[in-house]
Every structure is written in structure tokens, then in C-alpha cells.
Amino acid sequence: MLYTIEFIGCFTLLIVTVCLDVTAEDNRIQPYKENPRYWQYKGQPVMLLGGSEDDNLFQIPHLKEHLDEIKSVGGNYIRNTMSDRNDRGFEVYPFQQLPDRKYDLSKWNDEYWERFANMLKWTNELDIIVQIEVWDRFDYSTKHWLPHPYNPKNNINYTYEESGFDAEYPDHAGANKQPFFFTTPKQRNNKIVLQYQQRFVEKMLSYSLKYDHVLYCMDNETSGDEEWGAYWAEFIKQKAKESGKNVCVTEMWDDWDIKADRHKRTLDHPELYDFVEVSQNNQMKGQEHWDNFQWVRKYISDHPRPINTVKTYGADGGRFGDSQDGIERWWRHIIGGAASARFHRPDSGIGLTDKARASILAARKVESIVKFWDVEPRNDLLIDREINEAYLAAKLGQAYILYFTNGGSVGLKLDDAIGSFKIRWINIETGDWAGESIIEGGKTQIIKAPSRGNWVCVISK
């Protein structure tokens, strides 16, 4: 009898342990099991939307307040590059600086890592998903290379001859001339530098693997070798596995045309890259922007995965289109089936300005009626549509989300949709509701926006 009691006790403990493990696995950010083109978190599907004022967000002095602002308008998604270049005066390097002003790459700057730890803690508390970019090529070229700790003149760990580095890299980072990005075993196998890169990533993971709300992108818009990104993707996955975790990784390529062969390094490898990052599509405009995204969506249809857009370009006074371009790009992506959309930081994007806030609020109002993961892009149901006038997502016969870029009217084919539908309008310029009406199915209905400007309507039973 004693043995029976012990067996039952052990068996009960085993069951509890297994249940806890399953729950922990379900809680992490991962592709939605019922529709893997989207994300789920804590076991529930989630649409990732956001906008923020900086890229290496963990470095900003008022981070907690900014995260609260993002959350207050319905944002749940940030970009966090691990970047350390001194752009705004408050950024710090991850390595310890010695009294002689040189750095020791084997020792850490606690301030850098405390900032990172706080960002992870606060975003976890707010259910804000973090997309990390491990390496940012702009940190290691032009003026930013001169003071950087990895530059041999600034550290005690290696010389120019030992590391293979030069004193200057004056070309744009996109030229990919920096040996920093050629260190891995299948490239130049530069063990001198690679050991410090590995230590940095291990240190980063010692914080981030404590949490379940983190996605990992290897680079910011890289034009580097395929082997570079693949090495770090495998490295991070292996370290996560050793910690009893699963994580989702991707790579972000530089080519503006997301149909380019370089992007296929990610698209063709679902066994390594768990999601796709197509932010560079946001260099495109209008119908081409939509069409290219739909091409990617179709290309990966045999192995559907979330398609993220962590950088939406476009801001008045910026270099990549105006604010209207930014708003259109953001909405075309979420109507077109993206799993995430974030407004890029000013002045390359509209960040968390009033226009960005209004779009996020408007999208959450849409979601309160129709979930984005329940609909599909269906521009084929529109007639008398001008180029770039309107975009549609639909669950045939049940629900429709129709976005107008600047007012206008289109025909919506409801021939096979029987019954009455309610139209609810949302003004994207303000994020406010703007009236409703009833239409009947069974025929094509003309849907006209209330006025010029950005509008979205939800048509549902």
C-alpha cells in the first residue's frame, strides 16, 4: 500500500509538471495554430500594431512613459534594435569602459543591460510584444565606427592585424564591406572577433529568454551573406533550446523589391525562419506596394507564416514619402494580411504622433467587430475601383473590411451574401466612429466614403 501511495504521488507530480510545461509553451508568442499567418500570445490570437519614437527603444530615458502611451492607444508591438551608436546623446555601449577610456569586450556596462532588462520587464507587464534586431549595420560604419568599442583602437582585446578590421569604413553600410559581418564559420571564420559577438548574444539571451513575448530578427535591413544571418538564427535557437525554450526568428533583407532573390533566403526556409519580415516593402507606394505584398503572401502559401512589417516608412519632411504614404502603407498591409504593422520612428515614419495614434485606435475599433485573422484580402470583390482607391479584406458572406485611401466609392459584390449587413464607418484621421447604416446582400452595393481622406468601414451581419 505504501508503494501504491508513493506511485500515485509521483504520478500526480508528473502530470502537474507536464501540464505546466504545455501551458508555458502555449503562452509564448508563436504562429496562431488556427491561422499561422498571424500570431498568438498566451494562447490567444493577437494582431500586432504599434508606433514609437525610436528604434533602440530600450535606450530612451522616458521609456516607461512611452510604453504607457503606446498601450493607451491600443499598441502592443515595438521594435527594439540592440543598437548603441550615439545618435541622440543618451545611448550607451554594452561594454565596460576602463579608466584609460578604452573598452574591455569581456566585461559589461551595467547601465546598458539594466536598460534592456527594464524594457523587457515593462513590456511584459503591458503585454507589448518586442521584436529585437540583434545587429544594426549602421553601428559599424562611417562616423559610428570611429568611437565604437569593436574598433581595435578603442579596446584592449585585439589589434587591427589580429581582428582584420580597418581604422575606417567610410562607405554606406549597405556596401557590406565591414568584416564584422563575415566572422562566422562558413564565412571567414574570424574566431578572434566571433567570440565577443557570441558573448554579446549570449548576454542578450540571458535576459530575453526569461520572457515569452520576444521575437528575434537577426539584422536591420542587411545586404550581407546568407550564412551570416543563418548562423545567428541557429545560434539563438540552439541557446533557447538549451534553456528549455522555443523562439521565433527571422531576417530582414535590404532589397526594396521583396520579390528579389535575396528575400527568398527567408521565404524558402521555413525550417529555420519562423516568420517573414518585409518592412522594405514600405519603400514602395500605391498599387505596387499592395501587389508585392500579395506576391509574398502567395509565395509562402505552402508554408504560411506570419509576415511582419516592423518599419512603416513615410512622414512629412522625411526621405521615404510623406505622412499619407505612411498611413496608406500601414493600412494596406493590415488589410492585405500582415501579422504586424508599426509606424517607423520620425522622421522616417510618423512614430506615435497624433496621426499614428488615430490609425491604431481605428484599427482596434475594426478589430472589435471583425478580427483580422478571420478575413482574407479580396480585392476581386470590388468593381469600378480606381488604382489605389480602395482595398478589401473579407470573410465571404459574413464580414468585410474596406479601406479608402482618399474617399471615393466602389462597388462591393454581395451577390452570394444573403441578408442584411450593418456598415460602420471609422474616420482614420481621428480614430473615431463616424456613423452607420444598413445594406442588403444578394447584389452589388455601392459603398461611398463619407468624405475625402482616409476611411475604413466594417460591413458585418
Short mmCIF file of C-alpha atoms in Angstrom, two decimals:
data_model
loop_
_atom_site.label_atom_id
_atom_site.label_comp_id
_atom_site.label_asym_id
_atom_site.label_seq_id
_atom_site.Cartn_x
_atom_site.Cartn_y
_atom_site.Cartn_z
CA MET A 1 0.00 0.00 0.00
CA LEU A 2 2.87 2.32 0.79
CA TYR A 3 4.34 1.79 -2.68
CA THR A 4 0.97 2.46 -4.26
CA ILE A 5 0.68 5.76 -2.42
CA GLU A 6 4.20 6.75 -3.48
CA PHE A 7 3.45 5.80 -7.08
CA ILE A 8 0.25 7.82 -7.11
CA GLY A 9 2.07 10.76 -5.57
CA CYS A 10 4.82 10.65 -8.17
CA PHE A 11 2.32 10.15 -10.96
CA THR A 12 0.34 13.18 -9.81
CA LEU A 13 3.50 15.28 -9.69
CA LEU A 14 4.43 14.15 -13.20
CA ILE A 15 1.03 15.16 -14.57
CA VAL A 16 1.24 18.59 -12.94
CA THR A 17 4.73 19.14 -14.37
CA VAL A 18 3.64 18.19 -17.89
CA CYS A 19 0.61 20.49 -17.66
CA LEU A 20 2.81 23.38 -16.57
CA ASP A 21 5.20 22.77 -19.48
CA VAL A 22 2.36 22.72 -22.00
CA THR A 23 0.94 25.94 -20.57
CA ALA A 24 4.32 27.66 -20.73
CA GLU A 25 4.74 26.63 -24.37
CA ASP A 26 1.25 27.88 -25.25
CA ASN A 27 1.92 31.23 -23.58
CA ARG A 28 4.84 32.22 -25.78
CA ILE A 29 4.49 34.37 -28.89
CA GLN A 30 4.17 31.96 -31.82
CA PRO A 31 2.20 31.48 -35.06
CA TYR A 32 -1.53 31.14 -34.40
CA LYS A 33 -2.39 27.46 -34.53
CA GLU A 34 -5.69 28.02 -36.34
CA ASN A 35 -4.27 30.53 -38.84
CA PRO A 36 -0.44 30.52 -38.93
CA ARG A 37 -0.34 33.74 -40.95
CA TYR A 38 -0.99 35.52 -37.64
CA TRP A 39 0.39 35.41 -34.10
CA GLN A 40 -0.92 34.04 -30.87
CA TYR A 41 0.19 35.03 -27.38
CA LYS A 42 -0.89 33.49 -24.10
CA GLY A 43 -2.89 31.02 -26.16
CA GLN A 44 -4.98 33.69 -27.92
CA PRO A 45 -4.70 35.20 -31.43
CA VAL A 46 -3.30 38.71 -31.49
CA MET A 47 -2.79 41.43 -34.10
CA LEU A 48 0.46 43.33 -33.53
CA LEU A 49 0.13 47.10 -34.03
CA GLY A 50 2.36 49.94 -32.95
CA GLY A 51 4.34 53.09 -33.49
CA SER A 52 7.22 54.51 -31.46
CA GLU A 53 9.67 57.38 -31.38
CA ASP A 54 12.92 55.43 -31.67
CA ASP A 55 14.38 52.13 -32.86
CA ASN A 56 16.68 51.13 -30.00
CA LEU A 57 13.79 51.90 -27.71
CA PHE A 58 15.36 50.43 -24.57
CA GLN A 59 17.89 53.29 -24.57
CA ILE A 60 15.45 56.23 -24.31
CA PRO A 61 15.32 57.95 -20.88
CA HIS A 62 11.50 58.09 -20.67
CA LEU A 63 10.85 54.52 -21.80
CA LYS A 64 8.22 53.61 -19.21
CA GLU A 65 6.10 56.65 -20.05
CA HIS A 66 6.41 55.98 -23.79
CA LEU A 67 5.35 52.35 -23.38
CA ASP A 68 2.32 53.51 -21.41
CA GLU A 69 1.46 55.89 -24.27
CA ILE A 70 1.72 53.08 -26.81
CA LYS A 71 -0.52 50.85 -24.70
CA SER A 72 -3.09 53.61 -24.13
CA VAL A 73 -4.00 53.80 -27.83
CA GLY A 74 -4.08 50.05 -28.41
CA GLY A 75 -0.46 49.49 -29.37
CA ASN A 76 1.07 46.14 -28.44
CA TYR A 77 4.21 45.94 -30.58
CA ILE A 78 7.61 47.62 -30.55
CA ARG A 79 10.85 47.39 -32.46
CA ASN A 80 13.99 47.16 -30.35
CA THR A 81 17.32 47.22 -32.11
CA MET A 82 20.24 46.42 -29.83
CA SER A 83 21.92 49.46 -31.35
CA ASP A 84 24.39 51.52 -29.32
CA ARG A 85 25.54 54.30 -31.66
CA ASN A 86 25.36 57.75 -30.13
CA ASP A 87 22.69 59.47 -32.23
CA ARG A 88 20.80 61.43 -29.59
CA GLY A 89 23.28 61.76 -26.76
CA PHE A 90 21.81 59.31 -24.25
CA GLU A 91 22.85 55.98 -25.82
CA VAL A 92 25.46 53.82 -24.10
CA TYR A 93 27.64 50.91 -25.21
CA PRO A 94 27.25 47.40 -23.75
CA PHE A 95 30.92 47.08 -22.76
CA GLN A 96 32.81 48.37 -19.75
CA GLN A 97 34.99 51.42 -20.31
CA LEU A 98 38.28 51.45 -18.41
CA PRO A 99 39.99 54.47 -16.79
CA ASP A 100 42.18 54.92 -19.89
CA ARG A 101 38.93 55.33 -21.94
CA LYS A 102 39.41 52.02 -23.74
CA TYR A 103 36.84 49.24 -23.57
CA ASP A 104 37.14 45.67 -22.35
CA LEU A 105 34.92 43.50 -24.57
CA SER A 106 34.99 40.75 -21.95
CA LYS A 107 33.29 42.95 -19.35
CA TRP A 108 29.90 44.63 -19.35
CA ASN A 109 28.48 48.09 -18.90
CA ASP A 110 25.72 47.50 -16.36
CA GLU A 111 23.81 50.60 -17.47
CA TYR A 112 23.23 49.21 -20.98
CA TRP A 113 21.96 45.88 -19.69
CA GLU A 114 19.83 47.42 -16.96
CA ARG A 115 18.06 49.47 -19.61
CA PHE A 116 17.49 46.32 -21.65
CA ALA A 117 16.20 44.42 -18.61
CA ASN A 118 13.77 47.22 -17.76
CA MET A 119 12.41 47.29 -21.30
CA LEU A 120 11.72 43.55 -21.19
CA LYS A 121 10.12 43.76 -17.75
CA TRP A 122 7.85 46.69 -18.58
CA THR A 123 6.76 45.38 -21.99
CA ASN A 124 5.98 42.03 -20.40
CA GLU A 125 3.79 43.74 -17.80
CA LEU A 126 1.94 45.63 -20.56
CA ASP A 127 1.60 42.65 -22.94
CA ILE A 128 3.60 44.52 -25.59
CA ILE A 129 5.42 42.21 -28.00
CA VAL A 130 9.09 43.05 -28.58
CA GLN A 131 10.78 42.43 -31.93
CA ILE A 132 14.53 42.53 -31.34
CA GLU A 133 17.03 43.24 -34.09
CA VAL A 134 20.31 41.78 -32.91
CA TRP A 135 22.69 43.59 -35.28
CA ASP A 136 22.33 47.03 -36.84
CA ARG A 137 24.83 47.52 -39.65
CA PHE A 138 24.83 51.31 -39.23
CA ASP A 139 26.56 50.97 -35.85
CA TYR A 140 29.75 49.73 -37.50
CA SER A 141 30.32 52.04 -40.49
CA THR A 142 31.02 55.69 -41.34
CA LYS A 143 31.33 58.00 -38.33
CA HIS A 144 29.83 55.45 -35.94
CA TRP A 145 32.75 53.03 -36.35
CA LEU A 146 35.36 55.52 -35.18
CA PRO A 147 34.35 55.55 -31.46
CA HIS A 148 32.89 52.03 -31.35
CA PRO A 149 34.26 49.52 -28.80
CA TYR A 150 34.74 46.87 -31.51
CA ASN A 151 37.18 49.20 -33.29
CA PRO A 152 40.62 47.89 -32.20
CA LYS A 153 41.92 51.34 -31.29
CA ASN A 154 39.16 51.56 -28.67
CA ASN A 155 39.59 48.20 -26.89
CA ILE A 156 42.23 46.15 -25.10
CA ASN A 157 41.20 42.83 -26.61
CA TYR A 158 42.72 42.71 -30.11
CA THR A 159 44.70 44.68 -32.68
CA TYR A 160 43.85 45.68 -36.24
CA GLU A 161 46.07 42.88 -37.50
CA GLU A 162 44.53 40.24 -35.24
CA SER A 163 40.93 41.25 -35.94
CA GLY A 164 41.15 42.03 -39.65
CA PHE A 165 39.48 45.40 -39.09
CA ASP A 166 40.45 48.69 -40.69
CA ALA A 167 40.54 52.03 -38.93
CA GLU A 168 37.72 53.43 -41.09
CA TYR A 169 34.76 52.22 -43.13
CA PRO A 170 33.60 55.37 -44.91
CA ASP A 171 31.17 53.72 -47.34
CA HIS A 172 27.46 53.35 -46.66
CA ALA A 173 26.80 50.24 -44.56
CA GLY A 174 24.86 48.76 -47.47
CA ALA A 175 28.12 48.26 -49.35
CA ASN A 176 28.74 45.35 -46.93
CA LYS A 177 32.49 45.95 -46.66
CA GLN A 178 32.68 45.67 -42.87
CA PRO A 179 34.44 42.39 -41.80
CA PHE A 180 32.30 42.46 -38.65
CA PHE A 181 29.62 40.73 -40.73
CA PHE A 182 31.92 38.00 -42.11
CA THR A 183 33.10 36.33 -38.91
CA THR A 184 31.03 33.13 -38.83
CA PRO A 185 32.49 29.66 -39.55
CA LYS A 186 31.08 29.37 -43.08
CA GLN A 187 32.37 32.84 -43.95
CA ARG A 188 35.87 33.94 -42.85
CA ASN A 189 35.77 32.07 -39.54
CA ASN A 190 37.21 35.02 -37.63
CA LYS A 191 37.40 33.45 -34.18
CA ILE A 192 39.06 36.50 -32.64
CA VAL A 193 36.01 38.70 -33.18
CA LEU A 194 33.34 35.99 -33.23
CA GLN A 195 33.95 35.06 -29.60
CA TYR A 196 32.96 38.56 -28.50
CA GLN A 197 29.92 38.60 -30.78
CA GLN A 198 28.83 35.29 -29.29
CA ARG A 199 29.29 36.60 -25.76
CA PHE A 200 27.15 39.62 -26.60
CA VAL A 201 24.30 37.48 -27.96
CA GLU A 202 24.53 35.11 -25.00
CA LYS A 203 24.32 38.08 -22.64
CA MET A 204 21.27 39.40 -24.51
CA LEU A 205 19.60 36.00 -24.32
CA SER A 206 20.34 35.70 -20.60
CA TYR A 207 17.74 38.46 -20.20
CA SER A 208 15.32 37.88 -23.07
CA LEU A 209 14.87 34.12 -22.65
CA LYS A 210 13.27 34.76 -19.27
CA TYR A 211 10.24 36.03 -21.18
CA ASP A 212 7.73 34.73 -23.73
CA HIS A 213 6.89 37.98 -25.56
CA VAL A 214 10.07 38.37 -27.64
CA LEU A 215 10.63 37.85 -31.38
CA TYR A 216 14.11 37.84 -32.89
CA CYS A 217 15.23 39.40 -36.17
CA MET A 218 18.91 38.94 -36.94
CA ASP A 219 19.62 42.26 -38.68
CA ASN A 220 18.35 45.64 -39.67
CA GLU A 221 17.92 45.65 -43.48
CA THR A 222 21.01 43.62 -44.26
CA SER A 223 22.70 43.12 -47.61
CA GLY A 224 25.08 40.61 -46.04
CA ASP A 225 25.81 36.98 -46.77
CA GLU A 226 23.11 34.39 -46.28
CA GLU A 227 25.48 32.47 -43.98
CA TRP A 228 25.71 35.39 -41.53
CA GLY A 229 22.01 35.57 -40.70
CA ALA A 230 21.56 31.80 -40.76
CA TYR A 231 24.39 31.34 -38.27
CA TRP A 232 22.85 33.69 -35.73
CA ALA A 233 19.35 32.30 -36.26
CA GLU A 234 20.65 28.81 -35.50
CA PHE A 235 22.76 30.10 -32.61
CA ILE A 236 19.78 31.78 -30.93
CA LYS A 237 17.50 28.80 -31.46
CA GLN A 238 20.10 26.44 -30.01
CA LYS A 239 20.69 28.61 -26.95
CA ALA A 240 16.93 28.85 -26.44
CA LYS A 241 16.60 25.08 -26.72
CA GLU A 242 19.32 24.61 -24.12
CA SER A 243 17.22 26.81 -21.83
CA GLY A 244 14.10 24.75 -22.47
CA LYS A 245 12.52 27.38 -24.71
CA ASN A 246 11.31 27.76 -28.28
CA VAL A 247 11.63 31.13 -30.01
CA CYS A 248 10.70 32.59 -33.40
CA VAL A 249 13.38 34.13 -35.60
CA THR A 250 13.65 35.88 -38.97
CA GLU A 251 15.95 38.02 -41.11
CA MET A 252 15.31 41.43 -42.69
CA TRP A 253 16.84 41.93 -46.14
CA ASP A 254 17.66 45.30 -47.66
CA ASP A 255 16.15 44.92 -51.13
CA TRP A 256 13.19 47.24 -51.62
CA ASP A 257 11.65 44.79 -54.08
CA ILE A 258 10.50 41.97 -51.81
CA LYS A 259 10.21 39.70 -54.84
CA ALA A 260 14.00 39.88 -55.22
CA ASP A 261 16.02 36.68 -54.88
CA ARG A 262 17.70 37.82 -51.66
CA HIS A 263 14.36 37.71 -49.83
CA LYS A 264 13.98 34.07 -50.83
CA ARG A 265 16.74 33.26 -48.36
CA THR A 266 14.00 33.69 -45.77
CA LEU A 267 10.93 32.78 -47.81
CA ASP A 268 12.39 29.43 -48.92
CA HIS A 269 13.46 28.33 -45.44
CA PRO A 270 10.50 27.90 -43.08
CA GLU A 271 12.51 25.24 -41.24
CA LEU A 272 14.81 28.00 -39.96
CA TYR A 273 12.87 31.26 -40.20
CA ASP A 274 9.58 31.10 -38.32
CA PHE A 275 8.23 34.36 -39.71
CA VAL A 276 8.90 36.77 -42.56
CA GLU A 277 9.94 40.42 -42.24
CA VAL A 278 9.09 42.62 -45.24
CA SER A 279 9.50 46.16 -43.92
CA GLN A 280 11.47 47.17 -47.01
CA ASN A 281 8.26 46.80 -49.00
CA ASN A 282 7.38 50.10 -47.33
CA GLN A 283 9.72 51.83 -49.76
CA MET A 284 7.04 51.13 -52.39
CA LYS A 285 3.85 53.10 -52.95
CA GLY A 286 0.28 52.56 -54.08
CA GLN A 287 -0.81 49.51 -56.00
CA GLU A 288 2.76 48.19 -56.36
CA HIS A 289 3.09 48.15 -52.57
CA TRP A 290 -0.08 46.04 -52.29
CA ASP A 291 0.76 43.75 -55.21
CA ASN A 292 4.26 42.94 -53.97
CA PHE A 293 2.96 42.06 -50.53
CA GLN A 294 0.32 39.81 -52.05
CA TRP A 295 3.05 38.14 -54.11
CA VAL A 296 4.92 37.20 -50.90
CA ARG A 297 1.73 36.01 -49.28
CA LYS A 298 1.05 33.69 -52.20
CA TYR A 299 4.70 32.59 -52.48
CA ILE A 300 4.72 31.18 -48.93
CA SER A 301 1.21 29.71 -49.13
CA ASP A 302 2.52 26.13 -48.93
CA HIS A 303 4.15 27.02 -45.60
CA PRO A 304 2.17 30.02 -44.33
CA ARG A 305 3.87 32.06 -41.63
CA PRO A 306 3.31 35.48 -40.06
CA ILE A 307 4.52 38.34 -42.25
CA ASN A 308 5.70 41.26 -40.11
CA THR A 309 6.29 44.90 -41.02
CA VAL A 310 8.14 46.48 -38.11
CA LYS A 311 9.07 49.62 -40.06
CA THR A 312 6.42 51.58 -41.96
CA TYR A 313 8.13 54.46 -43.73
CA GLY A 314 6.56 57.77 -44.66
CA ALA A 315 6.45 61.14 -42.87
CA ASP A 316 6.12 64.74 -43.95
CA GLY A 317 9.62 66.14 -44.31
CA GLY A 318 11.22 62.69 -44.43
CA ARG A 319 13.05 60.92 -47.25
CA PHE A 320 10.70 57.99 -47.85
CA GLY A 321 7.37 59.52 -48.80
CA ASP A 322 5.03 61.76 -46.83
CA SER A 323 2.72 61.01 -43.91
CA GLN A 324 -0.09 59.99 -46.24
CA ASP A 325 2.22 57.40 -47.80
CA GLY A 326 2.97 56.08 -44.32
CA ILE A 327 -0.69 55.77 -43.38
CA GLU A 328 -1.58 54.08 -46.66
CA ARG A 329 1.28 51.60 -46.36
CA TRP A 330 0.32 50.69 -42.79
CA TRP A 331 -3.34 50.12 -43.72
CA ARG A 332 -2.63 48.27 -46.96
CA HIS A 333 -0.52 45.82 -45.03
CA ILE A 334 -3.05 45.09 -42.30
CA ILE A 335 -5.91 44.83 -44.82
CA GLY A 336 -3.64 42.71 -47.01
CA GLY A 337 -2.90 40.08 -44.38
CA ALA A 338 0.15 41.27 -42.44
CA ALA A 339 0.55 39.91 -38.92
CA SER A 340 2.10 43.13 -37.64
CA ALA A 341 2.41 46.79 -38.58
CA ARG A 342 4.39 49.50 -36.83
CA PHE A 343 4.93 53.12 -37.79
CA HIS A 344 8.66 53.82 -38.10
CA ARG A 345 10.27 56.49 -35.90
CA PRO A 346 10.36 60.11 -37.09
CA ASP A 347 11.40 61.46 -39.44
CA SER A 348 11.42 58.27 -41.49
CA GLY A 349 7.92 57.48 -40.21
CA ILE A 350 5.17 59.04 -38.12
CA GLY A 351 6.12 57.21 -34.93
CA LEU A 352 3.48 57.71 -32.26
CA THR A 353 2.31 61.11 -33.45
CA ASP A 354 -1.38 62.00 -33.46
CA LYS A 355 -1.85 60.52 -36.94
CA ALA A 356 -0.30 57.24 -35.85
CA ARG A 357 -2.38 57.12 -32.69
CA ALA A 358 -5.55 57.66 -34.71
CA SER A 359 -4.72 54.79 -37.07
CA ILE A 360 -4.03 52.40 -34.20
CA LEU A 361 -7.27 53.42 -32.47
CA ALA A 362 -9.17 52.97 -35.73
CA ALA A 363 -7.70 49.51 -36.34
CA ARG A 364 -8.66 48.40 -32.84
CA LYS A 365 -12.21 49.59 -33.49
CA VAL A 366 -12.26 47.45 -36.63
CA GLU A 367 -10.99 44.52 -34.58
CA SER A 368 -13.77 44.98 -32.03
CA ILE A 369 -16.20 43.90 -34.76
CA VAL A 370 -14.18 41.71 -37.14
CA LYS A 371 -10.88 40.00 -36.35
CA PHE A 372 -8.15 40.43 -38.94
CA TRP A 373 -7.23 36.74 -38.73
CA ASP A 374 -10.79 35.81 -39.77
CA VAL A 375 -10.66 37.62 -43.13
CA GLU A 376 -8.61 37.39 -46.33
CA PRO A 377 -7.56 40.06 -48.86
CA ARG A 378 -10.31 40.08 -51.52
CA ASN A 379 -9.94 42.99 -53.90
CA ASP A 380 -11.53 40.75 -56.53
CA LEU A 381 -14.90 41.54 -54.91
CA LEU A 382 -14.58 45.24 -55.79
CA ILE A 383 -15.79 46.75 -59.06
CA ASP A 384 -15.40 50.23 -60.55
CA ARG A 385 -12.30 50.66 -58.43
CA GLU A 386 -9.60 53.11 -59.45
CA ILE A 387 -5.94 52.29 -58.90
CA ASN A 388 -5.06 52.65 -55.20
CA GLU A 389 -8.56 53.85 -54.35
CA ALA A 390 -9.72 51.09 -52.02
CA TYR A 391 -8.63 47.76 -50.53
CA LEU A 392 -10.75 44.94 -49.16
CA ALA A 393 -10.44 42.04 -46.74
CA ALA A 394 -13.39 39.69 -46.39
CA LYS A 395 -14.89 36.56 -44.93
CA LEU A 396 -17.25 35.80 -47.76
CA GLY A 397 -20.89 36.33 -46.88
CA GLN A 398 -20.09 37.26 -43.28
CA ALA A 399 -17.78 40.25 -42.86
CA TYR A 400 -15.86 42.82 -44.92
CA ILE A 401 -13.24 45.46 -44.06
CA LEU A 402 -12.96 48.18 -46.71
CA TYR A 403 -10.23 50.84 -46.65
CA PHE A 404 -10.35 54.03 -48.75
CA THR A 405 -7.09 55.93 -49.22
CA ASN A 406 -8.75 59.25 -50.04
CA GLY A 407 -12.50 58.93 -50.10
CA GLY A 408 -14.26 57.66 -53.22
CA SER A 409 -16.74 54.90 -53.96
CA VAL A 410 -16.58 51.31 -55.19
CA GLY A 411 -18.97 48.50 -55.93
CA LEU A 412 -18.90 45.60 -53.46
CA LYS A 413 -20.11 42.29 -54.85
CA LEU A 414 -22.51 40.83 -52.30
CA ASP A 415 -24.34 38.63 -54.80
CA ASP A 416 -23.82 35.45 -52.77
CA ALA A 417 -24.21 37.18 -49.41
CA ILE A 418 -27.79 36.82 -48.26
CA GLY A 419 -29.38 39.02 -45.61
CA SER A 420 -28.82 42.44 -44.08
CA PHE A 421 -25.43 43.94 -43.24
CA LYS A 422 -24.52 46.84 -41.00
CA ILE A 423 -21.92 49.32 -42.24
CA ARG A 424 -19.91 51.07 -39.53
CA TRP A 425 -17.58 53.90 -40.57
CA ILE A 426 -14.37 54.88 -38.79
CA ASN A 427 -12.50 58.10 -39.54
CA ILE A 428 -8.83 57.15 -39.73
CA GLU A 429 -7.83 60.80 -39.40
CA THR A 430 -9.25 60.86 -35.85
CA GLY A 431 -9.75 57.22 -34.89
CA ASP A 432 -13.43 57.95 -34.15
CA TRP A 433 -16.64 56.19 -35.15
CA ALA A 434 -18.43 58.13 -37.89
CA GLY A 435 -21.89 56.72 -38.48
CA GLU A 436 -23.57 53.51 -39.58
CA SER A 437 -26.24 52.25 -41.94
CA ILE A 438 -27.86 49.04 -43.22
CA ILE A 439 -27.46 47.47 -46.66
CA GLU A 440 -28.89 44.31 -48.17
CA GLY A 441 -26.94 41.44 -49.65
CA GLY A 442 -27.79 39.50 -52.78
CA LYS A 443 -26.46 42.12 -55.19
CA THR A 444 -23.62 44.56 -55.78
CA GLN A 445 -23.79 47.53 -53.43
CA ILE A 446 -22.09 50.88 -53.98
CA ILE A 447 -20.06 51.84 -50.92
CA LYS A 448 -19.16 55.52 -50.76
CA ALA A 449 -16.82 57.05 -48.19
CA PRO A 450 -18.31 59.93 -46.16
CA SER A 451 -15.72 62.41 -47.49
CA ARG A 452 -12.18 62.67 -48.80
CA GLY A 453 -9.36 61.39 -46.61
CA ASN A 454 -8.54 58.00 -45.08
CA TRP A 455 -11.62 55.96 -44.16
CA VAL A 456 -12.31 52.39 -43.16
CA CYS A 457 -15.66 50.70 -42.86
CA VAL A 458 -16.64 47.39 -41.33
CA ILE A 459 -19.52 45.58 -43.01
CA SER A 460 -20.90 42.71 -40.97
CA LYS A 461 -24.07 40.86 -40.08
#
